[in-house]
Coordinates of C-alpha atoms in Angstrom, one line a residue:
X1 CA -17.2 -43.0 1.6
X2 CA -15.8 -41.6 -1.4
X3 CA -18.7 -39.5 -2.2
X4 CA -18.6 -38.3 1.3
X5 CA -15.2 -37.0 1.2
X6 CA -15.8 -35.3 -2.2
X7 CA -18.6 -33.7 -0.8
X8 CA -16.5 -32.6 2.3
X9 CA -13.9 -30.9 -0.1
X10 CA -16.4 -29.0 -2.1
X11 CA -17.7 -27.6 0.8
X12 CA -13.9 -26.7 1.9
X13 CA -13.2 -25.0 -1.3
X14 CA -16.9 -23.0 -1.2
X15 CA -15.7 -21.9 2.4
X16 CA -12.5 -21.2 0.9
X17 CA -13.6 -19.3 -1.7
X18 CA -16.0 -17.1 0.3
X19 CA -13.7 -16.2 2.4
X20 CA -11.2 -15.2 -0.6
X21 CA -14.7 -13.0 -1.8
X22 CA -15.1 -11.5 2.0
X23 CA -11.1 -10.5 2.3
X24 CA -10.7 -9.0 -0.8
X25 CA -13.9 -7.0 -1.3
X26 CA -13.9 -5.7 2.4
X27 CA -11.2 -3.4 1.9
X28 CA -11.5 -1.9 -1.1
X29 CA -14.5 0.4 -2.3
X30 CA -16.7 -2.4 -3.9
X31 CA -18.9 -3.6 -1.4
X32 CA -18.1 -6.9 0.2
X33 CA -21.8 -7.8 1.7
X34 CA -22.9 -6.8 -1.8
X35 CA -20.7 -9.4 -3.8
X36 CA -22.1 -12.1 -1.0
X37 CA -25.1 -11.4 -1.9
X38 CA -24.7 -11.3 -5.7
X39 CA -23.0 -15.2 -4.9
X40 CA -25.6 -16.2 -3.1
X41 CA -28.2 -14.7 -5.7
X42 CA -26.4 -16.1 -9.1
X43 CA -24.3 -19.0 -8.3
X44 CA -26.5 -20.5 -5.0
X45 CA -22.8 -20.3 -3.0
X46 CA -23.2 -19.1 0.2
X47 CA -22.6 -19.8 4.4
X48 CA -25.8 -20.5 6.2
X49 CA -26.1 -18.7 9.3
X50 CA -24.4 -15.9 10.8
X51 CA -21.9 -17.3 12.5
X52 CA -19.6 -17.7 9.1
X53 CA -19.4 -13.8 9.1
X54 CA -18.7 -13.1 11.9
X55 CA -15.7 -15.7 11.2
X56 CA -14.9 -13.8 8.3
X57 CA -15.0 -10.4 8.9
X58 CA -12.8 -10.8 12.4
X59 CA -10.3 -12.3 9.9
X60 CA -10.6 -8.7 8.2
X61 CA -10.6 -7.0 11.1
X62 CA -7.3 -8.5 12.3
X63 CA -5.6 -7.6 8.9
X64 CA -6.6 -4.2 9.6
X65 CA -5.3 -3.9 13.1
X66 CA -2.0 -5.9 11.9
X67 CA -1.5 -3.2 9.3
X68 CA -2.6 -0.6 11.0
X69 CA -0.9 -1.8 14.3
X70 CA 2.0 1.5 15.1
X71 CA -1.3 3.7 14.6
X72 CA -3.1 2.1 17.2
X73 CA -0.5 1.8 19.7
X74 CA 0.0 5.6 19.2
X75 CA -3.3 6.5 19.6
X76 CA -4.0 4.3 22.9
X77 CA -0.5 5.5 24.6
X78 CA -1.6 9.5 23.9
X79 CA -5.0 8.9 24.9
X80 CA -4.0 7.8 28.1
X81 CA -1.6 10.0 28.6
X82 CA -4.1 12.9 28.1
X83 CA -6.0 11.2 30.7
X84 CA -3.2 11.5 32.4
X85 CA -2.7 15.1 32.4
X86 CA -0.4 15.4 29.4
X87 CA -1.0 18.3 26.8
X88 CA 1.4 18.6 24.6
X89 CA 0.6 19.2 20.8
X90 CA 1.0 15.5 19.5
X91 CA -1.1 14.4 22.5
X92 CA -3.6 16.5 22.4
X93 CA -4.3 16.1 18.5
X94 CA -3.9 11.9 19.0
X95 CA -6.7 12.1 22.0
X96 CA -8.8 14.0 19.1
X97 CA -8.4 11.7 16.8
X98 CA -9.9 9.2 19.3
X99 CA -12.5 10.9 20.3
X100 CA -13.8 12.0 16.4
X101 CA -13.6 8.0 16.0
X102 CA -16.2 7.0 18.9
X103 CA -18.6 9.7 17.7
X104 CA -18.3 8.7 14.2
X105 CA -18.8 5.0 15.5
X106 CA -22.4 5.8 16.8
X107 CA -24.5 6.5 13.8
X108 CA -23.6 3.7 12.3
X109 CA -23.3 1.6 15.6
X110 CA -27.1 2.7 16.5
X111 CA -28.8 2.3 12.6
X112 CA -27.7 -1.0 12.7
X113 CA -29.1 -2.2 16.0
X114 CA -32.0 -0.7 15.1
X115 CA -32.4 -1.8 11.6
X116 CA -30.9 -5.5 11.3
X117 CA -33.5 -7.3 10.3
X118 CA -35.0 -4.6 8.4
X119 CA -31.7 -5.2 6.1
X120 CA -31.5 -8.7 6.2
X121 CA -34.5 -8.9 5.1
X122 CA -34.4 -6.7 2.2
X123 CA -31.3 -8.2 0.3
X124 CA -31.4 -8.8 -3.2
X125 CA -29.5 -8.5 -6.5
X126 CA -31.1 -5.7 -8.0
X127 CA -30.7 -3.6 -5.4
X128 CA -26.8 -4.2 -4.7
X129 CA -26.6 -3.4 -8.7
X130 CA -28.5 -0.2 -8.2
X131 CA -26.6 1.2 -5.0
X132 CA -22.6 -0.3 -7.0
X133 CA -23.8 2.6 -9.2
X134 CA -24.6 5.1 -6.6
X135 CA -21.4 3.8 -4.8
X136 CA -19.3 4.6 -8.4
X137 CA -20.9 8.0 -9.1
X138 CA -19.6 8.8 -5.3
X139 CA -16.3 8.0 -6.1
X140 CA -16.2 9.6 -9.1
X141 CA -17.5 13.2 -7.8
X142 CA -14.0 12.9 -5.0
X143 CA -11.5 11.1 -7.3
X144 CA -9.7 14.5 -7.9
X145 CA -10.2 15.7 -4.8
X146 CA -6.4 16.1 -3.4
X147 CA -7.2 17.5 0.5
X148 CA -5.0 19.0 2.5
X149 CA -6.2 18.3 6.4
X150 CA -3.9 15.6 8.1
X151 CA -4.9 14.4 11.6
X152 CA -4.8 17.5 13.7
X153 CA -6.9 18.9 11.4
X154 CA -10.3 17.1 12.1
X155 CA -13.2 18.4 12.8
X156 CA -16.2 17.3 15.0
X157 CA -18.1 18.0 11.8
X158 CA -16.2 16.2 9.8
X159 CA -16.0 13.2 12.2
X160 CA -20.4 13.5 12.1
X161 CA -20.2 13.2 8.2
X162 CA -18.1 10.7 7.7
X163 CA -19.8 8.4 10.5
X164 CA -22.8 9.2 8.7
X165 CA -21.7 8.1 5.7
X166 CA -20.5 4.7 7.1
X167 CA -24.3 4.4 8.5
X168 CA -25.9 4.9 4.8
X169 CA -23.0 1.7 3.7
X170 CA -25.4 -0.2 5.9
X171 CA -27.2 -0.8 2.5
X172 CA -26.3 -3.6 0.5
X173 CA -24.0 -2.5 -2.1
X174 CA -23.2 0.2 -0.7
X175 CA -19.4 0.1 0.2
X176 CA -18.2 0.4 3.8
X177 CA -14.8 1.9 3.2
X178 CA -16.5 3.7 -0.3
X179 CA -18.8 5.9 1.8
X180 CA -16.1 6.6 4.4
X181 CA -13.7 7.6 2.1
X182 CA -15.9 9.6 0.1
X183 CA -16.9 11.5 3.3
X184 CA -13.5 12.4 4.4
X185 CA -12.3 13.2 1.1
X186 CA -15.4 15.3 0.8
X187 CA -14.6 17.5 3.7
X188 CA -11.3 17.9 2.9
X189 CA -9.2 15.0 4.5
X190 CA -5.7 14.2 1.9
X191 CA -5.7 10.5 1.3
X192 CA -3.5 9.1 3.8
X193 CA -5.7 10.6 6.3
X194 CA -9.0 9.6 4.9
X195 CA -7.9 5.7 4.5
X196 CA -6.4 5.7 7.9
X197 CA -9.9 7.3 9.6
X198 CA -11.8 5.3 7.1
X199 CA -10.1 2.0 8.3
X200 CA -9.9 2.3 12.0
X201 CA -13.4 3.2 12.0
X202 CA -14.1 -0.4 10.6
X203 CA -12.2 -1.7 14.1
X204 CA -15.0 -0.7 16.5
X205 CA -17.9 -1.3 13.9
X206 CA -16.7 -4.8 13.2
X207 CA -15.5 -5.4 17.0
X208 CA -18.8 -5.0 18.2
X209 CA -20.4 -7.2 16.1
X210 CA -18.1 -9.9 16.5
X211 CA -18.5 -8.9 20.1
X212 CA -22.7 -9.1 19.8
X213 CA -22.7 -12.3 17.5
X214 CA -21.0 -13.8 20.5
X215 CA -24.4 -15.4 21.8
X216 CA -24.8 -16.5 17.8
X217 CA -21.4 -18.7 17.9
X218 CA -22.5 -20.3 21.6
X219 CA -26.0 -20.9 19.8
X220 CA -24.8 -22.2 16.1
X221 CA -21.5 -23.9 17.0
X222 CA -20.2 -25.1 13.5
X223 CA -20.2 -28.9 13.5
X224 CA -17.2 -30.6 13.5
X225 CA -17.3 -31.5 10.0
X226 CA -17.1 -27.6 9.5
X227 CA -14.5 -26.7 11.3
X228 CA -11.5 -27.0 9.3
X229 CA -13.9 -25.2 6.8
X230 CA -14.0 -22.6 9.1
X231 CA -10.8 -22.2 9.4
X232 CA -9.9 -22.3 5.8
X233 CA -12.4 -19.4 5.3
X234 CA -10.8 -17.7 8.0
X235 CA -7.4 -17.7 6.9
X236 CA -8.4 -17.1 3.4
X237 CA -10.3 -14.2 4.4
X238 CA -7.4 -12.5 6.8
X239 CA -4.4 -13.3 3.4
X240 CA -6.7 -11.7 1.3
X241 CA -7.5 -8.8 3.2
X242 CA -4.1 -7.7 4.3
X243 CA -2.8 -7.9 0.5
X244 CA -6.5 -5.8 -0.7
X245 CA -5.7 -3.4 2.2
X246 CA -2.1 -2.8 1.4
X247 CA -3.5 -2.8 -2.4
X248 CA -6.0 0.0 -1.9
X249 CA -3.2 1.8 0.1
X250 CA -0.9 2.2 -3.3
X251 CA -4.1 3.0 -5.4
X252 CA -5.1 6.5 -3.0
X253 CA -1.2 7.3 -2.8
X254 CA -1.1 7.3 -6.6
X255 CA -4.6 9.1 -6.6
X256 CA -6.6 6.0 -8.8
X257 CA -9.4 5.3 -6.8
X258 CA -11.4 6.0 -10.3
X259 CA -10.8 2.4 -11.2
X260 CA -12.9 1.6 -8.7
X261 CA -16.1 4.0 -10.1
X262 CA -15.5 2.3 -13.2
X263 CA -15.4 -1.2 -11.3
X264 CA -19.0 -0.4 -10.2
X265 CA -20.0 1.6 -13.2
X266 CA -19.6 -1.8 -15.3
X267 CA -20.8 -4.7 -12.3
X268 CA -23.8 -2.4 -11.5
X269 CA -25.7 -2.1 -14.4
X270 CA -24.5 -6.1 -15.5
X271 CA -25.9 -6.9 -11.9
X272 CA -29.3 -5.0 -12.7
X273 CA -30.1 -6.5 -15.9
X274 CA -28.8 -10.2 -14.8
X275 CA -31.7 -9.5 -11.4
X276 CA -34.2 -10.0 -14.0
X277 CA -33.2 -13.2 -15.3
X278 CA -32.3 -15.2 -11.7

């Protein structure tokens, strides 16, 4: 019985603790599916099945939409009031700003339908060390970059690029927000811009594959032993995420998103050489 019960809290904490992993990785530029995988490769801690990230990442994508909440609500209102028949200058730029989202949804949204398993099935260490590099030499090329387009400013080009970019994060290692941030700095987007785009583009993405994993949950219900695991990761997750998100928001105002190039300048290579040895 004892035994049992210890058993039951490790598995709590591991949860826990993955979920801490998921939150605070997801928002910043360091790859959250590639740190999963790096536990899983080195330490043997990870969530069987795919129902646990689903769990996890609709924790982040709350913490998003909670912090991003007045920007939502904006954006709905105008974009129904343009519907609507209303053209004035705010509504006309918000109902923009919508649409550049859904197109830069669709690369992304249609590479990973076609190439889920593909992915899954090519995880490993070495290569998550490999593309943290690629991810830090990204954000070193655009951490001077200081742009000066603000939301009415966007382009249908620049939505294509950066939804581009999110599509090429569908690599392990590769970091979601990274690659969108690096694409809307890169054509020209000032930071407060390029984390806002950057962020509520991770709404639909991570919608629709909560959305799509669905079936997963109805087929692999966590047991009931698991649930309070669960819910530990998920609350874990959701606290971490809002603090990383508000985190990474003070890092782009004060223009430091280098520490993050050296972040995956100094993991990456470590990752590579450790690859050889697990």
């Amino acid at each position: 019985m004892i035994m049992q019960q210890l058993f039951d809290w490790i598995e709590f904490l591991k949860y826990v603790f993955l979920g801490l992993v998921q939150g605070v990785t997801e928002p910043i530029p360091i790859s959250s599916s590639g740190h999963l995988v790096l536990l899983q490769e080195f330490l043997g801690i990870g969530a069987k099945g795919f129902t646990f990230e689903i769990l996890v990442n609709t924790a982040s994508l709350i913490a998003v939409v909670i912090i991003y909440w007045k920007d939502i609500v904006q954006l709905f209102i105008h974009f129904i009031q343009y519907i609507g028949g209303k053209r004035s200058k705010e509504v006309i730029e918000d109902f923009k700003f919508v649409m550049y989202l859904i197109i830069a949804t669709i690369p992304a949204g249609i590479l990973g339908l076609l190439l889920e398993d593909f992915i899954g099935d090519h995880k490993s260490a070495l290569l998550v060390g490999i593309m943290l590099i690629v991810t830090g030499i990204a954000l070193w090329v655009i951490r001077n970059n200081r742009g000066k387009k603000f939301d009415g400013d966007l382009t249908l080009k620049d939505a294509i690029i950066v939804g581009f970019a999110q599509a090429v994060a569908l690599i392990p290692g590769i970091s979601r927000s990274g690659a969108t941030i690096v694409g809307a700095m890169g054509v020209g987007m000032n930071q407060k811009t390029a984390l806002k785009f950057s962020f509520l583009l991770y709404i639909p993405i991570s919608l629709g594959t909560a959305l799509l994993g669905i079936k997963d949950i109805i087929n692999e219900p966590p047991t009931q032993n698991m649930v309070i695991a669960y819910i530990g990761a998920f609350i874990a997750s959701l606290v971490a995420s809002y603090i990383s998100l508000k985190w990474l928001q003070g890092i782009m105002a004060k223009g430091n998103l280098f520490i993050f190039s050296l972040y995956c300048f100094i993991v990456g290579p470590l990752v590579i050489i450790l690859s050889f040895f697990f």
